[in-house]
Coordinates of C-alpha atoms and ligand atoms in Angstrom, one line a residue:
M1 CA -34.7 -8.8 -13.9
T2 CA -31.8 -8.5 -11.5
K3 CA -28.5 -7.6 -13.1
H4 CA -25.2 -8.7 -11.6
L5 CA -22.4 -6.3 -10.6
F6 CA -18.9 -7.6 -9.7
I7 CA -16.4 -5.2 -8.1
K8 CA -12.8 -6.1 -7.4
T9 CA -11.1 -3.7 -5.1
Y10 CA -7.4 -3.1 -4.9
G11 CA -5.3 -0.7 -2.8
C12 CA -6.3 1.2 0.3
Q13 CA -9.4 1.4 2.5
M14 CA -10.6 4.5 0.6
N15 CA -11.1 2.3 -2.4
V16 CA -13.1 -0.1 -0.3
Y17 CA -15.3 2.8 0.7
D18 CA -15.6 4.0 -2.9
S19 CA -16.5 0.5 -4.1
A20 CA -19.3 0.3 -1.6
R21 CA -20.6 3.6 -2.7
M22 CA -20.5 2.5 -6.4
A23 CA -22.5 -0.6 -5.6
E24 CA -25.1 1.7 -3.8
L25 CA -25.3 3.9 -6.9
M26 CA -26.2 0.9 -9.0
T27 CA -28.7 -0.7 -6.7
P28 CA -31.7 1.4 -7.7
L29 CA -31.0 0.4 -11.3
G30 CA -31.5 -3.2 -10.4
Y31 CA -27.9 -4.3 -10.0
A32 CA -27.0 -6.8 -7.2
L33 CA -23.5 -7.5 -6.1
A34 CA -22.1 -10.8 -7.4
A35 CA -19.4 -12.9 -5.8
S36 CA -17.6 -13.6 -9.1
P37 CA -17.2 -11.8 -12.5
E38 CA -18.5 -14.8 -14.4
G39 CA -21.7 -13.9 -16.2
A40 CA -21.8 -10.4 -14.6
D41 CA -23.5 -7.5 -16.5
L42 CA -21.1 -5.0 -15.1
V43 CA -17.5 -5.6 -13.9
I44 CA -15.6 -2.8 -12.1
L45 CA -12.0 -3.0 -11.2
N46 CA -11.3 -0.4 -8.6
T47 CA -7.6 0.0 -8.9
C48 CA -4.5 1.1 -7.1
H49 CA -1.4 2.8 -8.6
I50 CA 0.7 3.2 -5.5
R51 CA 3.4 0.7 -6.6
D52 CA 4.3 -0.9 -9.9
K53 CA 3.1 -4.3 -8.8
A54 CA -0.3 -3.0 -7.7
A55 CA -0.8 -1.5 -11.1
E56 CA 0.4 -4.5 -13.0
K57 CA -2.1 -6.8 -11.2
V58 CA -4.9 -4.9 -12.9
F59 CA -3.7 -5.7 -16.4
S60 CA -3.3 -9.3 -15.6
E61 CA -6.8 -9.4 -14.1
L62 CA -8.1 -7.7 -17.3
G63 CA -6.8 -10.7 -19.3
T64 CA -9.2 -12.9 -17.3
I65 CA -12.1 -10.4 -17.6
R66 CA -11.6 -10.3 -21.4
R67 CA -12.2 -14.1 -21.7
L68 CA -15.3 -13.8 -19.5
K69 CA -16.6 -11.0 -21.6
E70 CA -16.1 -13.0 -24.8
A71 CA -17.8 -16.0 -23.2
R72 CA -20.7 -13.8 -22.2
A73 CA -21.0 -12.4 -25.8
R74 CA -21.0 -16.0 -27.2
Q75 CA -24.1 -16.6 -25.1
G76 CA -25.7 -13.5 -26.5
G77 CA -25.1 -11.4 -23.3
R78 CA -23.2 -8.2 -22.7
M79 CA -20.7 -7.5 -20.0
I80 CA -19.7 -3.8 -19.4
V81 CA -16.1 -3.6 -18.2
A82 CA -15.0 -0.6 -16.1
V83 CA -11.6 0.4 -14.8
A84 CA -12.0 2.8 -11.9
G85 CA -9.7 4.2 -9.2
C86 CA -6.1 5.4 -9.3
V87 CA -4.8 3.4 -12.3
A88 CA -7.7 4.7 -14.3
Q89 CA -6.9 8.2 -13.2
A90 CA -3.1 7.8 -14.0
E91 CA -3.3 5.9 -17.3
G92 CA -6.6 7.3 -18.7
A93 CA -7.1 6.5 -22.4
E94 CA -4.0 4.3 -22.5
I95 CA -6.1 1.7 -20.8
F96 CA -8.3 1.5 -23.9
E97 CA -5.1 1.0 -26.0
R98 CA -3.8 -1.8 -23.9
A99 CA -7.3 -3.4 -23.3
P100 CA -9.6 -2.4 -26.1
F101 CA -12.6 -4.4 -24.6
V102 CA -12.8 -2.0 -21.7
D103 CA -15.9 0.2 -21.9
L104 CA -15.4 2.7 -19.0
V105 CA -12.4 4.4 -17.5
F106 CA -13.0 6.9 -14.7
G107 CA -11.1 8.1 -11.7
P108 CA -11.8 8.4 -8.0
Q109 CA -13.5 11.8 -8.3
T110 CA -16.2 11.1 -10.9
Y111 CA -17.8 7.8 -9.9
H112 CA -20.9 9.6 -8.9
N113 CA -21.7 9.6 -12.6
L114 CA -21.5 5.8 -12.8
P115 CA -25.2 5.2 -13.7
E116 CA -25.0 7.7 -16.6
M117 CA -21.7 6.3 -17.8
V118 CA -23.1 2.7 -17.7
A119 CA -26.2 3.9 -19.6
R120 CA -24.0 5.5 -22.3
A121 CA -21.8 2.4 -22.7
S122 CA -24.9 0.1 -22.8
R123 CA -26.4 1.7 -25.9
A124 CA -26.3 -0.4 -29.0
A125 CA -23.4 1.5 -30.4
G126 CA -21.4 0.7 -27.3
E127 CA -19.9 4.1 -26.6
R128 CA -16.6 4.1 -24.7
V129 CA -16.6 6.5 -21.8
L130 CA -13.5 8.2 -20.3
D131 CA -13.8 10.6 -17.4
T132 CA -10.6 11.4 -15.5
S133 CA -11.6 15.0 -14.7
F134 CA -11.4 16.6 -11.3
P135 CA -14.8 18.2 -11.0
A136 CA -15.0 21.5 -9.1
E137 CA -17.9 20.2 -7.0
P138 CA -17.0 17.2 -4.8
K139 CA -18.6 13.9 -5.7
F140 CA -19.9 13.7 -2.1
D141 CA -22.5 16.4 -3.0
F142 CA -24.0 14.0 -5.6
L143 CA -23.8 10.6 -3.7
P144 CA -27.1 9.5 -2.2
P145 CA -27.2 8.8 1.5
T146 CA -25.7 5.4 2.3
T147 CA -28.1 2.5 2.2
T148 CA -26.2 -0.8 2.5
A149 CA -25.9 -2.6 5.8
P150 CA -22.4 -1.5 6.9
G151 CA -21.4 -4.5 9.1
V152 CA -20.0 -4.1 12.6
S153 CA -17.0 -2.1 11.5
A154 CA -17.5 0.5 8.9
F155 CA -15.4 2.9 6.8
L156 CA -16.3 6.6 6.4
T157 CA -14.3 8.9 4.1
V158 CA -13.9 12.3 5.7
Q159 CA -11.1 13.7 3.7
E160 CA -9.7 13.0 0.3
G161 CA -6.7 13.8 -1.8
C162 CA -3.3 15.2 -0.8
D163 CA -1.4 18.5 -1.2
K164 CA 1.9 17.2 0.3
F165 CA 3.6 15.8 -2.8
C166 CA 6.1 13.4 -1.3
T167 CA 8.5 12.8 -4.1
F168 CA 7.8 9.1 -4.4
C169 CA 4.0 9.2 -4.3
V170 CA 1.3 9.2 -7.0
V171 CA -1.6 10.0 -4.7
P172 CA -1.7 13.8 -5.2
Y173 CA -2.0 13.1 -8.9
T174 CA -4.5 10.3 -8.8
R175 CA -6.8 11.6 -6.0
G176 CA -6.3 15.3 -6.6
A177 CA -6.2 18.2 -4.1
E178 CA -7.0 17.9 -0.5
Y179 CA -10.7 18.2 0.3
S180 CA -12.5 17.8 3.7
R181 CA -16.2 17.0 3.9
P182 CA -18.4 19.3 6.0
A183 CA -18.7 17.9 9.6
A184 CA -22.5 17.9 9.5
E185 CA -22.4 15.6 6.4
I186 CA -20.0 13.2 8.1
I187 CA -22.1 13.1 11.3
A188 CA -25.2 12.4 9.3
E189 CA -23.5 9.5 7.5
A190 CA -22.1 8.1 10.7
R191 CA -25.6 8.1 12.2
L192 CA -26.8 6.1 9.2
L193 CA -24.0 3.6 9.6
V194 CA -24.7 3.2 13.3
A195 CA -28.5 2.8 12.6
G196 CA -27.5 0.1 10.1
G197 CA -25.6 -1.8 12.8
A198 CA -22.1 -0.4 12.8
R199 CA -20.4 -0.3 16.2
E200 CA -17.1 0.9 15.0
I201 CA -16.2 3.6 12.4
T202 CA -12.8 4.1 10.9
L203 CA -12.5 7.7 9.5
L204 CA -10.6 7.6 6.2
G205 CA -8.5 10.0 4.3
Q206 CA -5.2 10.0 2.4
N207 CA -4.2 12.6 5.0
V208 CA -7.0 12.1 7.4
N209 CA -5.5 14.4 10.1
A210 CA -5.2 17.2 7.6
Y211 CA -9.0 17.3 8.1
H212 CA -10.3 20.9 8.2
G213 CA -14.0 20.8 7.4
H214 CA -16.9 23.2 8.0
A215 CA -18.2 22.9 11.5
P216 CA -21.9 22.2 11.8
P217 CA -23.9 25.4 11.7
D218 CA -25.3 24.7 15.2
G219 CA -22.0 23.3 16.6
P220 CA -19.5 24.9 18.9
N221 CA -16.4 26.6 17.4
G222 CA -18.2 27.7 14.2
G223 CA -16.0 27.9 11.2
E224 CA -13.6 25.0 10.8
W225 CA -13.2 21.8 12.7
R226 CA -10.0 19.8 12.8
L227 CA -10.0 16.1 13.2
G228 CA -9.9 16.2 17.1
E229 CA -13.2 18.2 17.1
L230 CA -14.8 15.9 14.6
I231 CA -13.8 12.8 16.7
R232 CA -15.3 14.4 19.8
A233 CA -18.6 15.0 18.0
L234 CA -18.8 11.6 16.5
A235 CA -18.0 9.9 19.8
R236 CA -21.3 11.3 21.2
I237 CA -23.4 9.3 18.7
P238 CA -25.4 6.8 20.8
G239 CA -24.5 3.3 19.9
L240 CA -21.1 4.1 18.3
A241 CA -18.6 2.3 20.5
R242 CA -15.3 2.7 18.7
L243 CA -13.6 5.2 16.5
R244 CA -10.4 4.9 14.5
Y245 CA -8.8 7.0 11.8
T246 CA -6.3 6.3 9.0
T247 CA -3.9 7.4 7.4
S248 CA -2.4 10.2 9.3
H249 CA 0.7 12.3 8.5
P250 CA 3.2 13.0 11.3
R251 CA 3.1 16.7 10.4
D252 CA -0.6 17.1 11.1
V253 CA -0.8 15.7 14.6
D254 CA -2.0 18.8 16.3
D255 CA -2.7 19.4 20.0
G256 CA -6.5 18.9 19.5
L257 CA -5.9 15.4 18.1
V258 CA -3.5 14.5 20.9
A259 CA -6.1 15.7 23.4
A260 CA -8.7 13.6 21.8
H261 CA -6.5 10.6 22.4
R262 CA -6.4 11.6 26.0
D263 CA -10.0 12.4 26.5
V264 CA -12.2 10.3 24.2
P265 CA -12.6 6.7 25.4
E266 CA -14.2 5.7 22.1
L267 CA -11.1 6.7 20.2
M268 CA -9.1 3.4 20.1
P269 CA -5.5 3.4 21.3
F270 CA -4.0 2.4 18.0
L271 CA -2.5 4.7 15.4
H272 CA -1.1 4.2 11.9
L273 CA 1.5 6.9 11.6
P274 CA 3.7 6.3 8.6
V275 CA 7.3 7.5 8.9
Q276 CA 8.8 6.0 5.8
S277 CA 12.5 6.4 6.9
G278 CA 14.5 7.2 10.0
S279 CA 17.1 9.2 8.1
D280 CA 16.7 13.0 8.0
R281 CA 18.5 13.1 4.6
V282 CA 16.1 10.6 3.1
L283 CA 13.1 12.3 4.8
A284 CA 14.1 15.6 3.2
A285 CA 14.6 14.0 -0.2
M286 CA 11.2 12.5 0.2
N287 CA 9.7 15.9 0.9
R288 CA 8.2 14.5 4.1
R289 CA 8.9 17.9 5.8
H290 CA 9.8 16.5 9.2
T291 CA 12.9 15.0 10.8
A292 CA 13.2 11.7 12.6
D293 CA 13.5 13.6 15.9
Q294 CA 10.2 15.4 15.2
Y295 CA 8.6 12.0 14.6
R296 CA 10.0 10.8 18.0
Q297 CA 8.6 13.9 19.6
T298 CA 5.2 13.4 18.0
V299 CA 5.1 9.9 19.3
G300 CA 6.1 11.1 22.7
R301 CA 3.2 13.6 22.8
L302 CA 0.8 10.9 21.7
R303 CA 2.1 8.4 24.3
G304 CA 2.0 11.1 26.9
A305 CA -1.7 11.5 26.3
R306 CA -2.5 7.8 25.9
P307 CA 0.3 5.7 27.4
D308 CA -0.9 2.4 26.0
L309 CA -1.1 3.7 22.4
A310 CA 0.0 1.0 19.9
L311 CA 1.7 2.3 16.8
S312 CA 1.8 1.1 13.2
S313 CA 3.8 2.6 10.4
D314 CA 4.8 2.4 6.7
F315 CA 8.4 2.2 5.5
I316 CA 10.1 2.6 2.2
V317 CA 13.5 1.0 1.7
G318 CA 15.9 1.8 -1.1
F319 CA 14.7 5.3 -1.8
P320 CA 17.0 6.9 -4.3
G321 CA 20.3 7.9 -2.6
E322 CA 19.6 5.8 0.6
S323 CA 23.0 4.8 2.0
A324 CA 23.8 2.0 4.4
A325 CA 23.9 4.6 7.2
D326 CA 20.5 6.0 6.2
F327 CA 19.0 2.6 6.3
Q328 CA 20.7 2.0 9.7
A329 CA 19.0 5.1 10.9
T330 CA 15.6 3.6 10.0
L331 CA 16.5 0.4 11.9
D332 CA 17.5 2.5 14.9
L333 CA 14.3 4.5 14.8
V334 CA 12.2 1.3 14.7
G335 CA 14.2 -0.1 17.6
E336 CA 13.5 3.0 19.7
I337 CA 9.8 3.5 18.9
G338 CA 8.6 -0.1 18.9
F339 CA 5.8 -0.8 16.5
A340 CA 2.8 -3.1 17.1
Q341 CA 2.5 -3.6 13.4
A342 CA 3.9 -2.2 10.2
F343 CA 4.0 -2.3 6.4
S344 CA 7.2 -2.0 4.5
F345 CA 7.9 -1.7 0.8
K346 CA 10.8 -1.5 -1.7
Y347 CA 10.8 1.9 -3.3
S348 CA 9.0 1.6 -6.6
P349 CA 9.6 4.4 -9.1
R350 CA 6.3 5.8 -10.3
P351 CA 6.0 7.6 -13.6
G352 CA 5.7 11.3 -13.3
T353 CA 6.9 11.6 -9.7
P354 CA 10.2 13.5 -9.0
A355 CA 12.0 10.6 -7.3
A356 CA 11.5 8.3 -10.3
S357 CA 14.0 10.4 -12.3
A358 CA 16.6 10.7 -9.6
G359 CA 20.0 9.5 -10.7
D360 CA 21.0 7.5 -7.7
Q361 CA 18.5 4.7 -7.7
V362 CA 19.3 1.9 -5.3
P363 CA 20.1 -1.5 -7.0
E364 CA 17.4 -4.2 -6.6
P365 CA 19.5 -6.7 -4.6
V366 CA 20.2 -4.0 -2.0
K367 CA 16.5 -3.2 -1.7
T368 CA 15.8 -6.9 -1.3
E369 CA 18.4 -7.2 1.4
R370 CA 17.3 -4.1 3.3
L371 CA 13.6 -5.0 3.1
A372 CA 14.4 -8.5 4.6
A373 CA 16.4 -6.9 7.5
L374 CA 13.7 -4.3 8.3
Q375 CA 10.9 -6.9 8.1
A376 CA 12.7 -9.3 10.4
L377 CA 12.9 -6.5 13.0
L378 CA 9.3 -5.4 12.5
R379 CA 8.1 -9.0 12.7
E380 CA 10.0 -9.5 15.9
Q381 CA 8.3 -6.3 17.4
Q382 CA 4.9 -7.5 16.3
R383 CA 5.5 -10.9 17.8
A384 CA 6.6 -9.3 21.1
F385 CA 3.5 -7.1 21.1
G386 CA 1.3 -10.2 20.6
Q387 CA 3.1 -12.1 23.3
S388 CA 2.7 -9.2 25.7
S389 CA -1.1 -9.6 25.3
I390 CA -1.1 -13.1 26.7
G391 CA -2.8 -13.3 30.0
R392 CA -4.5 -9.9 29.6
T393 CA -8.3 -9.5 29.3
L394 CA -9.1 -7.2 26.4
P395 CA -12.5 -5.8 25.3
V396 CA -13.0 -7.4 21.9
L397 CA -15.6 -6.2 19.4
F398 CA -16.8 -9.3 17.5
E399 CA -17.2 -8.7 13.8
K400 CA -17.8 -12.0 12.1
P401 CA -17.5 -15.8 12.2
G402 CA -14.0 -17.0 12.7
R403 CA -12.0 -19.7 10.8
H404 CA -13.6 -22.6 12.7
P405 CA -17.3 -23.3 13.5
G406 CA -18.4 -21.9 16.8
Q407 CA -15.7 -19.2 16.7
L408 CA -16.0 -15.5 16.2
V409 CA -13.3 -13.0 15.2
G410 CA -13.0 -9.4 16.3
R411 CA -10.6 -6.8 17.2
S412 CA -8.9 -5.6 20.4
P413 CA -8.6 -1.9 21.1
Y414 CA -5.1 -2.2 19.6
S415 CA -6.5 -3.5 16.3
Q416 CA -5.2 -7.0 16.9
S417 CA -7.4 -9.7 15.4
V418 CA -8.8 -12.0 18.2
H419 CA -10.4 -15.4 17.8
A420 CA -12.6 -16.8 20.6
E421 CA -15.4 -19.4 20.9
A422 CA -18.7 -17.5 20.9
G423 CA -22.1 -17.8 19.4
A424 CA -23.1 -15.7 16.4
E425 CA -25.5 -13.7 18.5
R426 CA -22.5 -11.9 20.0
I427 CA -21.5 -10.3 16.7
G428 CA -21.5 -6.6 17.3
D429 CA -20.9 -7.0 21.1
I430 CA -17.8 -5.9 23.0
V431 CA -16.8 -8.8 25.1
P432 CA -14.0 -9.2 27.6
V433 CA -11.7 -11.9 26.2
T434 CA -8.7 -13.3 28.1
I435 CA -5.8 -13.8 25.7
L436 CA -4.4 -17.3 25.8
D437 CA -2.2 -17.5 22.7
A438 CA -0.5 -15.3 20.1
Q439 CA 0.1 -16.2 16.5
P440 CA 2.0 -13.9 14.2
N441 CA -1.1 -12.2 12.9
S442 CA -3.8 -13.0 15.4
L443 CA -4.6 -13.7 19.0
A444 CA -6.7 -16.5 20.5
G445 CA -8.6 -16.1 23.7
A446 CA -11.6 -17.2 25.8
I447 CA -14.5 -15.1 26.8
E448 CA -14.5 -14.2 30.5
P449 CA -17.4 -16.1 32.1
E450 CA -18.7 -13.2 34.2
P451 CA -19.6 -10.0 32.5
R452 CA -17.1 -7.6 33.9
S453 CA -17.0 -3.9 33.6
L454 CA -13.8 -3.2 31.9
A455 CA -13.2 0.4 30.9
E456 CA -15.7 -0.3 28.1
P457 CA -16.2 2.5 25.7
R458 CA -19.6 1.2 24.8
L459 CA -20.9 1.4 28.3
L460 CA -19.5 4.8 28.7
A461 CA -21.0 5.9 25.4
E462 CA -24.4 4.6 26.4
H463 CA -24.2 6.1 29.8
R464 CA -23.6 9.5 28.3
A465 CA -26.3 9.2 25.7
Ligands
SAH1 N1 -0.8 9.2 3.0 C1 -0.1 8.2 3.6 C2 0.4 7.1 2.6 C3 -0.4 6.7 1.5 S1 0.4 5.5 0.4 C4 1.2 8.9 4.2 O1 1.4 10.1 3.9 O2 1.9 8.3 4.8 C5 0.6 4.1 1.5 C6 2.1 3.8 1.6 O3 2.6 3.3 0.4 C7 3.0 4.9 1.9 O4 3.0 5.2 3.3 C8 4.3 4.4 1.5 O5 5.0 3.7 2.5 C9 4.0 3.5 0.4 N2 4.3 4.0 -0.9 C10 3.8 5.1 -1.5 N3 4.5 5.3 -2.7 C11 5.4 4.3 -2.8 C12 6.4 4.0 -3.8 N4 6.6 4.8 -4.9 N5 7.2 3.0 -3.6 C13 7.1 2.2 -2.5 N6 6.2 2.5 -1.6 C14 5.3 3.5 -1.7
SF4_2 FE1 1.5 10.3 -0.7 FE2 2.9 11.9 0.9 FE3 0.4 12.5 0.3 FE4 0.9 10.4 1.9 S1 1.4 12.6 2.3 S2 -0.6 10.5 0.2 S3 2.7 9.6 1.0 S4 2.1 12.5 -1.1
F3S3 FE1 -3.7 3.1 -4.1 FE2 -5.1 5.2 -4.9 FE3 -5.3 4.2 -2.4 S1 -3.0 4.7 -5.5 S2 -3.3 3.3 -2.0 S3 -5.9 3.2 -4.3 S4 -5.3 6.3 -3.0

């Protein structure tokens, strides 16, 4: 009999990737993904610990899950409840204290043992299982080859963990030390994704451009590959039209990566490059290990290689000790660079990180005010970027049905969401779309009547193959 598995995913794209892998691990055991936790046999909350709010959401969701588990028990059924991901890693056994009905707690590096953990918890005695270890052997060595249909745009984790220890951040503690998957393993997984219908792959890592994996045994430059070399190899996979990567660190933008932006048409001209602050004093206190000028220079190198590169970033306002002048430096930097899109957050003290115990915490109302000012500026830049697309014809990779019947939604090379009237048979196609209107978060356009040969990465890729 089919069992039902419900997974709720919080946080970053790496959690999205991990959730898909967890579902794949359970498929051979008869579990099918369910759309809601009601009546599920296994519920997994794949959690995020990055900010206080993100972590608190999990405990509020657990309240709902408890009621559903009790309802299931009244009907004579059993629901196994698992807390996975970064909250699990950070809080460990404390989750059992706060939510005694939870059966499994495990971190991002041990989920390959999920079938065994579920089996243990399913026994009559109902054993609780806690595994927040960092195994010496990477989980990737134990994950079966990917089997699920990936969709048009797929994620592929190439690097995990972080050795940078920014003073505000929990990631080095929740994900562990930096690890890069061997290039051959990544290429094999990418081929499976493309065979399953993916046209676009986003390479994932907490510090994806710190990538330094083993080169394939038969590849050029034996030894280690950096991200630029990996991108070049992946771009040669027939049928793979687009590549992206996230999240990168400004310190790890090496010449090979810049050159890939210049030479590889499949590499999309959009880059998420978090800067956090425009003040050198704050950047130093954050342990970012670069200055605002170095960020400007890095952007200059990238734009020199790919002049139409659109940039996105992350910002933290109200970091301990941030003065009005520091914050102004952030606004100045934003004004100079010009971002197509961005995320900005109030500094959230995280237990166990150095900045949390700094004496000069910024008062909440100041954080609120600064966040509003920064977001107003970033919104305006995003609006201007959208407006500048009106009248242009952009190659759009259609991913799925849009909001209205007869509509599809896809992405432009610059990662803008684009709606256009089109039949479902065009899902997975890259189609020239003339942009007619720009909303704050998406564009609307019409398909060019005649097939035109834009500088289409897909055509180039197929030509080369
Ligand atoms: N590896 C990426 C960021 C991963 S976390 C990098 O180095 O940039 C994603 C974003 O969350 C960060 O870029 C940062 O802007 C934000 N963030 C992380 N910790 C935070 C905290 N304690 N408070 C507020 N925002 C935080
Ligand atoms: Fe966190 Fe800094 Fe590592 Fe990014 S580089 S994951 S912000 S510690
Ligand atoms: Fe959150 Fe962990 Fe990702 S803390 S942002 S889910 S690495």
